[in-house]
C-alpha cells in the first residue's frame, strides 16, 4: 500500500514536470515563430 501511494506521487510529480517542460517549450517555440515572422 505504501509503495503504491509512493508510485502515485511520483506519477503525479512526473506529469507536473512534463507539463512545465512542454509548456515552456511551446512558449519558446511560439516566441521564436513570432520573432521569425516579424523578421
PDB file of N, CA, C and O in Angstrom:
ATOM      1  N   UNK A   1       0.843  -1.202   0.000  1.00  0.00           N
ATOM      2  CA  UNK A   1       0.000   0.000   0.000  1.00  0.00           C
ATOM      3  C   UNK A   1       0.885   1.263   0.000  1.00  0.00           C
ATOM      4  O   UNK A   1       0.655   2.193  -0.722  1.00  0.00           O
ATOM      5  N   UNK A   2       1.903   1.238   0.852  1.00  0.00           N
ATOM      6  CA  UNK A   2       2.803   2.391   0.958  1.00  0.00           C
ATOM      7  C   UNK A   2       3.562   2.602  -0.363  1.00  0.00           C
ATOM      8  O   UNK A   2       3.713   3.718  -0.834  1.00  0.00           O
ATOM      9  N   UNK A   3       4.016   1.507  -0.978  1.00  0.00           N
ATOM     10  CA  UNK A   3       4.731   1.595  -2.251  1.00  0.00           C
ATOM     11  C   UNK A   3       3.816   2.127  -3.358  1.00  0.00           C
ATOM     12  O   UNK A   3       4.230   2.927  -4.180  1.00  0.00           O
ATOM     13  N   UNK A   4       2.568   1.666  -3.351  1.00  0.00           N
ATOM     14  CA  UNK A   4       1.600   2.106  -4.353  1.00  0.00           C
ATOM     15  C   UNK A   4       1.351   3.613  -4.235  1.00  0.00           C
ATOM     16  O   UNK A   4       1.298   4.325  -5.229  1.00  0.00           O
ATOM     17  N   UNK A   5       1.226   4.116  -3.009  1.00  0.00           N
ATOM     18  CA  UNK A   5       0.999   5.538  -2.766  1.00  0.00           C
ATOM     19  C   UNK A   5       2.208   6.353  -3.232  1.00  0.00           C
ATOM     20  O   UNK A   5       2.073   7.392  -3.839  1.00  0.00           O
ATOM     21  N   UNK A   6       3.407   5.828  -2.953  1.00  0.00           N
ATOM     22  CA  UNK A   6       4.642   6.489  -3.361  1.00  0.00           C
ATOM     23  C   UNK A   6       4.733   6.563  -4.886  1.00  0.00           C
ATOM     24  O   UNK A   6       5.113   7.585  -5.444  1.00  0.00           O
ATOM     25  N   UNK A   7       4.347   5.469  -5.556  1.00  0.00           N
ATOM     26  CA  UNK A   7       4.360   5.422  -7.021  1.00  0.00           C
ATOM     27  C   UNK A   7       3.396   6.458  -7.582  1.00  0.00           C
ATOM     28  O   UNK A   7       3.717   7.158  -8.541  1.00  0.00           O
ATOM     29  N   UNK A   8       2.223   6.574  -6.976  1.00  0.00           N
ATOM     30  CA  UNK A   8       1.218   7.552  -7.416  1.00  0.00           C
ATOM     31  C   UNK A   8       1.767   8.969  -7.303  1.00  0.00           C
ATOM     32  O   UNK A   8       1.607   9.784  -8.215  1.00  0.00           O
ATOM     33  N   UNK A   9       2.464   9.265  -6.212  1.00  0.00           N
ATOM     34  CA  UNK A   9       3.070  10.589  -6.006  1.00  0.00           C
ATOM     35  C   UNK A   9       4.113  10.860  -7.093  1.00  0.00           C
ATOM     36  O   UNK A   9       4.165  11.949  -7.655  1.00  0.00           O
ATOM     37  N   UNK A  10       4.931   9.854  -7.410  1.00  0.00           N
ATOM     38  CA  UNK A  10       5.957  10.000  -8.457  1.00  0.00           C
ATOM     39  C   UNK A  10       5.312  10.261  -9.816  1.00  0.00           C
ATOM     40  O   UNK A  10       5.789  11.087 -10.583  1.00  0.00           O
ATOM     41  N   UNK A  11       4.213   9.551 -10.116  1.00  0.00           N
ATOM     42  CA  UNK A  11       3.493   9.732 -11.390  1.00  0.00           C
ATOM     43  C   UNK A  11       2.949  11.157 -11.486  1.00  0.00           C
ATOM     44  O   UNK A  11       3.115  11.830 -12.499  1.00  0.00           O
ATOM     45  N   UNK A  12       2.309  11.633 -10.408  1.00  0.00           N
ATOM     46  CA  UNK A  12       1.755  12.993 -10.385  1.00  0.00           C
ATOM     47  C   UNK A  12       2.875  14.022 -10.577  1.00  0.00           C
ATOM     48  O   UNK A  12       2.755  14.937 -11.378  1.00  0.00           O
ATOM     49  N   UNK A  13       3.986  13.837  -9.856  1.00  0.00           N
ATOM     50  CA  UNK A  13       5.137  14.748  -9.970  1.00  0.00           C
ATOM     51  C   UNK A  13       5.690  14.733 -11.392  1.00  0.00           C
ATOM     52  O   UNK A  13       6.000  15.782 -11.950  1.00  0.00           O
ATOM     53  N   UNK A  14       5.780  13.558 -11.983  1.00  0.00           N
ATOM     54  CA  UNK A  14       6.275  13.422 -13.361  1.00  0.00           C
ATOM     55  C   UNK A  14       5.382  14.140 -14.351  1.00  0.00           C
ATOM     56  O   UNK A  14       5.867  14.829 -15.250  1.00  0.00           O
ATOM     57  N   UNK A  15       4.069  14.011 -14.191  1.00  0.00           N
ATOM     58  CA  UNK A  15       3.104  14.680 -15.076  1.00  0.00           C
ATOM     59  C   UNK A  15       3.246  16.199 -14.947  1.00  0.00           C
ATOM     60  O   UNK A  15       3.246  16.907 -15.956  1.00  0.00           O
ATOM     61  N   UNK A  16       3.385  16.697 -13.717  1.00  0.00           N
ATOM     62  CA  UNK A  16       3.532  18.139 -13.479  1.00  0.00           C
ATOM     63  C   UNK A  16       4.822  18.647 -14.141  1.00  0.00           C
ATOM     64  O   UNK A  16       4.806  19.661 -14.843  1.00  0.00           O
ATOM     65  N   UNK A  17       5.918  17.925 -13.959  1.00  0.00           N
ATOM     66  CA  UNK A  17       7.201  18.314 -14.556  1.00  0.00           C
ATOM     67  C   UNK A  17       7.101  18.292 -16.081  1.00  0.00           C
ATOM     68  O   UNK A  17       7.553  19.224 -16.750  1.00  0.00           O
ATOM     69  N   UNK A  18       6.495  17.233 -16.635  1.00  0.00           N
ATOM     70  CA  UNK A  18       6.322  17.131 -18.084  1.00  0.00           C
ATOM     71  C   UNK A  18       5.484  18.297 -18.604  1.00  0.00           C
ATOM     72  O   UNK A  18       5.801  18.891 -19.629  1.00  0.00           O
ATOM     73  N   UNK A  19       4.423  18.651 -17.881  1.00  0.00           N
ATOM     74  CA  UNK A  19       3.546  19.755 -18.267  1.00  0.00           C
ATOM     75  C   UNK A  19       4.318  21.069 -18.311  1.00  0.00           C
ATOM     76  O   UNK A  19       4.171  21.853 -19.240  1.00  0.00           O
ATOM     77  N   UNK A  20       5.179  21.296 -17.293  1.00  0.00           N
ATOM     78  CA  UNK A  20       6.000  22.511 -17.253  1.00  0.00           C
ATOM     79  C   UNK A  20       6.982  22.549 -18.425  1.00  0.00           C
ATOM     80  O   UNK A  20       7.135  23.578 -19.076  1.00  0.00           O
ATOM     81  N   UNK A  21       7.629  21.407 -18.719  1.00  0.00           N
ATOM     82  CA  UNK A  21       8.602  21.325 -19.813  1.00  0.00           C
ATOM     83  C   UNK A  21       7.911  21.579 -21.158  1.00  0.00           C
ATOM     84  O   UNK A  21       8.389  22.371 -21.963  1.00  0.00           O
ATOM     85  N   UNK A  22       6.774  20.924 -21.380  1.00  0.00           N
ATOM     86  CA  UNK A  22       6.023  21.084 -22.630  1.00  0.00           C
ATOM     87  C   UNK A  22       5.540  22.530 -22.771  1.00  0.00           C
ATOM     88  O   UNK A  22       5.657  23.125 -23.836  1.00  0.00           O
ATOM     89  N   UNK A  23       5.014  23.096 -21.683  1.00  0.00           N
ATOM     90  CA  UNK A  23       4.532  24.480 -21.702  1.00  0.00           C
ATOM     91  C   UNK A  23       5.651  25.461 -22.002  1.00  0.00           C
ATOM     92  O   UNK A  23       5.485  26.374 -22.812  1.00  0.00           O
ATOM     93  N   UNK A  24       6.809  25.262 -21.387  1.00  0.00           N
ATOM     94  CA  UNK A  24       7.969  26.134 -21.612  1.00  0.00           C
ATOM     95  C   UNK A  24       8.470  25.998 -23.047  1.00  0.00           C
ATOM     96  O   UNK A  24       8.741  26.999 -23.716  1.00  0.00           O
ATOM     97  N   UNK A  25       8.549  24.760 -23.543  1.00  0.00           N
ATOM     98  CA  UNK A  25       8.997  24.502 -24.916  1.00  0.00           C
ATOM     99  C   UNK A  25       8.042  25.151 -25.920  1.00  0.00           C
ATOM    100  O   UNK A  25       8.474  25.762 -26.897  1.00  0.00           O
ATOM    101  N   UNK A  26       6.734  25.049 -25.675  1.00  0.00           N
ATOM    102  CA  UNK A  26       5.722  25.656 -26.551  1.00  0.00           C
ATOM    103  C   UNK A  26       5.833  27.174 -26.536  1.00  0.00           C
ATOM    104  O   UNK A  26       5.739  27.821 -27.578  1.00  0.00           O
ATOM    105  N   UNK A  27       6.079  27.733 -25.355  1.00  0.00           N
ATOM    106  CA  UNK A  27       6.225  29.181 -25.211  1.00  0.00           C
ATOM    107  C   UNK A  27       7.446  29.667 -25.998  1.00  0.00           C
ATOM    108  O   UNK A  27       7.364  30.639 -26.743  1.00  0.00           O
ATOM    109  N   UNK A  28       8.571  28.970 -25.861  1.00  0.00           N
ATOM    110  CA  UNK A  28       9.796  29.321 -26.599  1.00  0.00           C
ATOM    111  C   UNK A  28       9.556  29.204 -28.107  1.00  0.00           C
ATOM    112  O   UNK A  28       9.940  30.076 -28.875  1.00  0.00           O
ATOM    113  N   UNK A  29       8.888  28.126 -28.534  1.00  0.00           N
ATOM    114  CA  UNK A  29       8.585  27.903 -29.950  1.00  0.00           C
ATOM    115  C   UNK A  29       7.685  29.009 -30.488  1.00  0.00           C
ATOM    116  O   UNK A  29       7.910  29.530 -31.573  1.00  0.00           O
ATOM    117  N   UNK A  30       6.680  29.388 -29.698  1.00  0.00           N
ATOM    118  CA  UNK A  30       5.752  30.441 -30.095  1.00  0.00           C
ATOM    119  C   UNK A  30       6.477  31.783 -30.229  1.00  0.00           C
ATOM    120  O   UNK A  30       6.284  32.502 -31.203  1.00  0.00           O
ATOM    121  N   UNK A  31       7.340  32.092 -29.255  1.00  0.00           N
ATOM    122  CA  UNK A  31       8.110  33.340 -29.295  1.00  0.00           C
ATOM    123  C   UNK A  31       9.070  33.342 -30.489  1.00  0.00           C
ATOM    124  O   UNK A  31       9.197  34.348 -31.183  1.00  0.00           O
ATOM    125  N   UNK A  32       9.728  32.215 -30.735  1.00  0.00           N
ATOM    126  CA  UNK A  32      10.665  32.102 -31.857  1.00  0.00           C
ATOM    127  C   UNK A  32       9.929  32.249 -33.184  1.00  0.00           C
ATOM    128  O   UNK A  32      10.399  32.934 -34.077  1.00  0.00           O
ATOM    129  N   UNK A  33       8.776  31.617 -33.301  1.00  0.00           N
ATOM    130  CA  UNK A  33       7.977  31.683 -34.523  1.00  0.00           C
ATOM    131  C   UNK A  33       7.513  33.120 -34.773  1.00  0.00           C
ATOM    132  O   UNK A  33       7.579  33.623 -35.882  1.00  0.00           O
ATOM    133  N   UNK A  34       7.067  33.800 -33.702  1.00  0.00           N
ATOM    134  CA  UNK A  34       6.610  35.184 -33.793  1.00  0.00           C
ATOM    135  C   UNK A  34       7.765  36.099 -34.222  1.00  0.00           C
ATOM    136  O   UNK A  34       7.616  36.955 -35.070  1.00  0.00           O
ATOM    137  N   UNK A  35       8.942  35.855 -33.608  1.00  0.00           N
ATOM    138  CA  UNK A  35      10.129  36.649 -33.935  1.00  0.00           C
ATOM    139  C   UNK A  35      10.549  36.421 -35.392  1.00  0.00           C
ATOM    140  O   UNK A  35      10.884  37.348 -36.108  1.00  0.00           O
ATOM    141  N   UNK A  36      10.482  35.163 -35.812  1.00  0.00           N
ATOM    142  CA  UNK A  36      10.860  34.807 -37.179  1.00  0.00           C
ATOM    143  C   UNK A  36       9.877  35.428 -38.181  1.00  0.00           C
ATOM    144  O   UNK A  36      10.278  35.900 -39.241  1.00  0.00           O
ATOM    145  N   UNK A  37       8.597  35.463 -37.830  1.00  0.00           N
ATOM    146  CA  UNK A  37       7.566  36.032 -38.699  1.00  0.00           C
ATOM    147  C   UNK A  37       7.788  37.544 -38.836  1.00  0.00           C
ATOM    148  O   UNK A  37       7.658  38.104 -39.917  1.00  0.00           O
ATOM    149  N   UNK A  38       8.159  38.194 -37.725  1.00  0.00           N
ATOM    150  CA  UNK A  38       8.424  39.637 -37.719  1.00  0.00           C
ATOM    151  C   UNK A  38       9.654  39.942 -38.580  1.00  0.00           C
ATOM    152  O   UNK A  38       9.708  40.943 -39.287  1.00  0.00           O
ATOM    153  N   UNK A  39      10.639  39.041 -38.536  1.00  0.00           N
ATOM    154  CA  UNK A  39      11.867  39.179 -39.288  1.00  0.00           C
ATOM    155  C   UNK A  39      11.577  38.994 -40.772  1.00  0.00           C
ATOM    156  O   UNK A  39      12.032  39.757 -41.586  1.00  0.00           O
TER     157      UNK A  39
END
